[in-house]
Amino acid sequence: INAEYGSFGKVYAMQHATTDTFRVVKEMHKSTIMSKGTNVIELLLNERQLLSELKGCPFVVKCFASCQDEKFLFMLLEFCSGGELEYHFKAAGKFSEDFVK
């Protein structure tokens, strides 16, 4: 298990013991989310809704499940290596058409 820190909590990369499939668990602390205000709460709700609606799209990370307990929100996501698209876009400034293909 590898843990990275995100804006609202931790992100864990995990490997299933029998299938060797990789998944990511986003663990988001509710108090951190609440302290950021209504816009952030709406953003996270929209993210979850969009991932659910775009489940079959090959260009969007798959969300397999989401749940919560008293302190945290959790999302089980498809593992995609290479980092966030936003990071690469900011570093490059723009993507060429060949790169996007």
JSON list of C-alpha atoms in Angstrom, two decimals:
[
{"chain": "A", "resi": 1, "resn": "ILE", "atom": "CA", "xyz": [0.00, 0.00, 0.00]},
{"chain": "A", "resi": 2, "resn": "ASN", "atom": "CA", "xyz": [1.35, 3.38, -1.05]},
{"chain": "A", "resi": 3, "resn": "ALA", "atom": "CA", "xyz": [-0.15, 6.54, 0.45]},
{"chain": "A", "resi": 4, "resn": "GLU", "atom": "CA", "xyz": [-0.07, 9.99, -1.12]},
{"chain": "A", "resi": 5, "resn": "TYR", "atom": "CA", "xyz": [-1.64, 13.11, 0.29]},
{"chain": "A", "resi": 6, "resn": "GLY", "atom": "CA", "xyz": [-4.33, 14.99, -1.60]},
{"chain": "A", "resi": 7, "resn": "SER", "atom": "CA", "xyz": [-6.27, 18.18, -0.92]},
{"chain": "A", "resi": 8, "resn": "PHE", "atom": "CA", "xyz": [-8.72, 16.52, 1.47]},
{"chain": "A", "resi": 9, "resn": "GLY", "atom": "CA", "xyz": [-6.90, 13.47, 2.80]},
{"chain": "A", "resi": 10, "resn": "LYS", "atom": "CA", "xyz": [-5.00, 10.44, 1.61]},
{"chain": "A", "resi": 11, "resn": "VAL", "atom": "CA", "xyz": [-4.94, 8.41, -1.59]},
{"chain": "A", "resi": 12, "resn": "TYR", "atom": "CA", "xyz": [-3.92, 4.77, -1.32]},
{"chain": "A", "resi": 13, "resn": "ALA", "atom": "CA", "xyz": [-2.86, 2.53, -4.21]},
{"chain": "A", "resi": 14, "resn": "MET", "atom": "CA", "xyz": [-3.69, -1.10, -3.46]},
{"chain": "A", "resi": 15, "resn": "GLN", "atom": "CA", "xyz": [-3.26, -4.46, -5.14]},
{"chain": "A", "resi": 16, "resn": "HIS", "atom": "CA", "xyz": [-5.86, -7.21, -4.75]},
{"chain": "A", "resi": 17, "resn": "ALA", "atom": "CA", "xyz": [-4.30, -10.28, -3.12]},
{"chain": "A", "resi": 18, "resn": "THR", "atom": "CA", "xyz": [-5.73, -12.89, -5.50]},
{"chain": "A", "resi": 19, "resn": "THR", "atom": "CA", "xyz": [-6.40, -11.05, -8.77]},
{"chain": "A", "resi": 20, "resn": "ASP", "atom": "CA", "xyz": [-3.37, -8.68, -8.68]},
{"chain": "A", "resi": 21, "resn": "THR", "atom": "CA", "xyz": [-5.71, -5.89, -9.85]},
{"chain": "A", "resi": 22, "resn": "PHE", "atom": "CA", "xyz": [-4.73, -2.39, -8.75]},
{"chain": "A", "resi": 23, "resn": "ARG", "atom": "CA", "xyz": [-7.25, 0.06, -7.30]},
{"chain": "A", "resi": 24, "resn": "VAL", "atom": "CA", "xyz": [-7.08, 3.44, -5.59]},
{"chain": "A", "resi": 25, "resn": "VAL", "atom": "CA", "xyz": [-8.89, 4.43, -2.42]},
{"chain": "A", "resi": 26, "resn": "LYS", "atom": "CA", "xyz": [-9.45, 8.14, -1.82]},
{"chain": "A", "resi": 27, "resn": "GLU", "atom": "CA", "xyz": [-9.91, 8.76, 1.90]},
{"chain": "A", "resi": 28, "resn": "MET", "atom": "CA", "xyz": [-11.25, 12.27, 2.50]},
{"chain": "A", "resi": 29, "resn": "HIS", "atom": "CA", "xyz": [-11.62, 13.70, 5.99]},
{"chain": "A", "resi": 30, "resn": "LYS", "atom": "CA", "xyz": [-15.12, 15.17, 6.46]},
{"chain": "A", "resi": 31, "resn": "SER", "atom": "CA", "xyz": [-13.96, 17.96, 8.77]},
{"chain": "A", "resi": 32, "resn": "THR", "atom": "CA", "xyz": [-11.41, 19.14, 6.18]},
{"chain": "A", "resi": 33, "resn": "ILE", "atom": "CA", "xyz": [-14.06, 19.14, 3.48]},
{"chain": "A", "resi": 34, "resn": "MET", "atom": "CA", "xyz": [-16.53, 21.03, 5.66]},
{"chain": "A", "resi": 35, "resn": "SER", "atom": "CA", "xyz": [-13.92, 23.65, 6.56]},
{"chain": "A", "resi": 36, "resn": "LYS", "atom": "CA", "xyz": [-13.40, 24.44, 2.86]},
{"chain": "A", "resi": 37, "resn": "GLY", "atom": "CA", "xyz": [-17.01, 25.59, 2.42]},
{"chain": "A", "resi": 38, "resn": "THR", "atom": "CA", "xyz": [-20.09, 24.84, 0.38]},
{"chain": "A", "resi": 39, "resn": "ASN", "atom": "CA", "xyz": [-18.37, 25.08, -3.01]},
{"chain": "A", "resi": 40, "resn": "VAL", "atom": "CA", "xyz": [-16.02, 22.21, -2.16]},
{"chain": "A", "resi": 41, "resn": "ILE", "atom": "CA", "xyz": [-18.87, 20.04, -0.93]},
{"chain": "A", "resi": 42, "resn": "GLU", "atom": "CA", "xyz": [-20.74, 20.66, -4.19]},
{"chain": "A", "resi": 43, "resn": "LEU", "atom": "CA", "xyz": [-17.56, 19.94, -6.16]},
{"chain": "A", "resi": 44, "resn": "LEU", "atom": "CA", "xyz": [-17.11, 16.54, -4.49]},
{"chain": "A", "resi": 45, "resn": "LEU", "atom": "CA", "xyz": [-20.79, 15.64, -4.91]},
{"chain": "A", "resi": 46, "resn": "ASN", "atom": "CA", "xyz": [-20.56, 16.59, -8.59]},
{"chain": "A", "resi": 47, "resn": "GLU", "atom": "CA", "xyz": [-17.37, 14.51, -9.00]},
{"chain": "A", "resi": 48, "resn": "ARG", "atom": "CA", "xyz": [-19.08, 11.45, -7.56]},
{"chain": "A", "resi": 49, "resn": "GLN", "atom": "CA", "xyz": [-22.19, 11.99, -9.70]},
{"chain": "A", "resi": 50, "resn": "LEU", "atom": "CA", "xyz": [-20.18, 12.50, -12.90]},
{"chain": "A", "resi": 51, "resn": "LEU", "atom": "CA", "xyz": [-18.02, 9.44, -12.29]},
{"chain": "A", "resi": 52, "resn": "SER", "atom": "CA", "xyz": [-21.19, 7.42, -11.80]},
{"chain": "A", "resi": 53, "resn": "GLU", "atom": "CA", "xyz": [-22.82, 8.78, -14.97]},
{"chain": "A", "resi": 54, "resn": "LEU", "atom": "CA", "xyz": [-19.68, 8.31, -17.10]},
{"chain": "A", "resi": 55, "resn": "LYS", "atom": "CA", "xyz": [-18.95, 4.80, -15.84]},
{"chain": "A", "resi": 56, "resn": "GLY", "atom": "CA", "xyz": [-18.66, 3.27, -19.32]},
{"chain": "A", "resi": 57, "resn": "CYS", "atom": "CA", "xyz": [-16.50, 6.01, -20.84]},
{"chain": "A", "resi": 58, "resn": "PRO", "atom": "CA", "xyz": [-12.96, 4.76, -21.59]},
{"chain": "A", "resi": 59, "resn": "PHE", "atom": "CA", "xyz": [-11.50, 8.26, -21.05]},
{"chain": "A", "resi": 60, "resn": "VAL", "atom": "CA", "xyz": [-12.73, 8.72, -17.47]},
{"chain": "A", "resi": 61, "resn": "VAL", "atom": "CA", "xyz": [-11.47, 7.02, -14.31]},
{"chain": "A", "resi": 62, "resn": "LYS", "atom": "CA", "xyz": [-13.92, 4.37, -13.15]},
{"chain": "A", "resi": 63, "resn": "CYS", "atom": "CA", "xyz": [-15.50, 4.76, -9.72]},
{"chain": "A", "resi": 64, "resn": "PHE", "atom": "CA", "xyz": [-16.33, 1.29, -8.39]},
{"chain": "A", "resi": 65, "resn": "ALA", "atom": "CA", "xyz": [-17.83, 2.34, -5.05]},
{"chain": "A", "resi": 66, "resn": "SER", "atom": "CA", "xyz": [-18.16, 5.13, -2.54]},
{"chain": "A", "resi": 67, "resn": "CYS", "atom": "CA", "xyz": [-19.06, 5.06, 1.13]},
{"chain": "A", "resi": 68, "resn": "GLN", "atom": "CA", "xyz": [-18.58, 6.91, 4.38]},
{"chain": "A", "resi": 69, "resn": "ASP", "atom": "CA", "xyz": [-18.17, 6.49, 8.10]},
{"chain": "A", "resi": 70, "resn": "GLU", "atom": "CA", "xyz": [-18.33, 9.04, 10.91]},
{"chain": "A", "resi": 71, "resn": "LYS", "atom": "CA", "xyz": [-15.09, 10.80, 9.96]},
{"chain": "A", "resi": 72, "resn": "PHE", "atom": "CA", "xyz": [-14.30, 9.98, 6.33]},
{"chain": "A", "resi": 73, "resn": "LEU", "atom": "CA", "xyz": [-15.65, 9.74, 2.80]},
{"chain": "A", "resi": 74, "resn": "PHE", "atom": "CA", "xyz": [-14.17, 6.97, 0.66]},
{"chain": "A", "resi": 75, "resn": "MET", "atom": "CA", "xyz": [-14.06, 6.39, -3.09]},
{"chain": "A", "resi": 76, "resn": "LEU", "atom": "CA", "xyz": [-12.76, 3.20, -4.71]},
{"chain": "A", "resi": 77, "resn": "LEU", "atom": "CA", "xyz": [-11.33, 4.16, -8.11]},
{"chain": "A", "resi": 78, "resn": "GLU", "atom": "CA", "xyz": [-9.56, 2.65, -11.07]},
{"chain": "A", "resi": 79, "resn": "PHE", "atom": "CA", "xyz": [-5.78, 2.89, -10.79]},
{"chain": "A", "resi": 80, "resn": "CYS", "atom": "CA", "xyz": [-4.24, 5.08, -13.49]},
{"chain": "A", "resi": 81, "resn": "SER", "atom": "CA", "xyz": [-0.48, 5.55, -13.36]},
{"chain": "A", "resi": 82, "resn": "GLY", "atom": "CA", "xyz": [1.25, 8.70, -14.49]},
{"chain": "A", "resi": 83, "resn": "GLY", "atom": "CA", "xyz": [-0.18, 11.31, -12.15]},
{"chain": "A", "resi": 84, "resn": "GLU", "atom": "CA", "xyz": [-2.90, 13.86, -12.63]},
{"chain": "A", "resi": 85, "resn": "LEU", "atom": "CA", "xyz": [-3.64, 15.30, -16.05]},
{"chain": "A", "resi": 86, "resn": "GLU", "atom": "CA", "xyz": [-3.71, 18.82, -14.56]},
{"chain": "A", "resi": 87, "resn": "TYR", "atom": "CA", "xyz": [-0.06, 18.48, -13.42]},
{"chain": "A", "resi": 88, "resn": "HIS", "atom": "CA", "xyz": [1.11, 17.45, -16.90]},
{"chain": "A", "resi": 89, "resn": "PHE", "atom": "CA", "xyz": [-0.93, 20.15, -18.59]},
{"chain": "A", "resi": 90, "resn": "LYS", "atom": "CA", "xyz": [0.51, 22.87, -16.36]},
{"chain": "A", "resi": 91, "resn": "ALA", "atom": "CA", "xyz": [4.04, 21.58, -16.94]},
{"chain": "A", "resi": 92, "resn": "ALA", "atom": "CA", "xyz": [3.63, 21.43, -20.73]},
{"chain": "A", "resi": 93, "resn": "GLY", "atom": "CA", "xyz": [1.58, 24.60, -21.14]},
{"chain": "A", "resi": 94, "resn": "LYS", "atom": "CA", "xyz": [-0.35, 22.91, -23.93]},
{"chain": "A", "resi": 95, "resn": "PHE", "atom": "CA", "xyz": [-0.56, 19.49, -25.57]},
{"chain": "A", "resi": 96, "resn": "SER", "atom": "CA", "xyz": [0.15, 18.95, -29.24]},
{"chain": "A", "resi": 97, "resn": "GLU", "atom": "CA", "xyz": [-2.45, 17.13, -31.33]},
{"chain": "A", "resi": 98, "resn": "ASP", "atom": "CA", "xyz": [-0.06, 14.18, -31.74]},
{"chain": "A", "resi": 99, "resn": "PHE", "atom": "CA", "xyz": [0.42, 13.93, -27.98]},
{"chain": "A", "resi": 100, "resn": "VAL", "atom": "CA", "xyz": [-3.32, 13.90, -27.37]},
{"chain": "A", "resi": 101, "resn": "LYS", "atom": "CA", "xyz": [-3.84, 11.11, -29.91]}
]
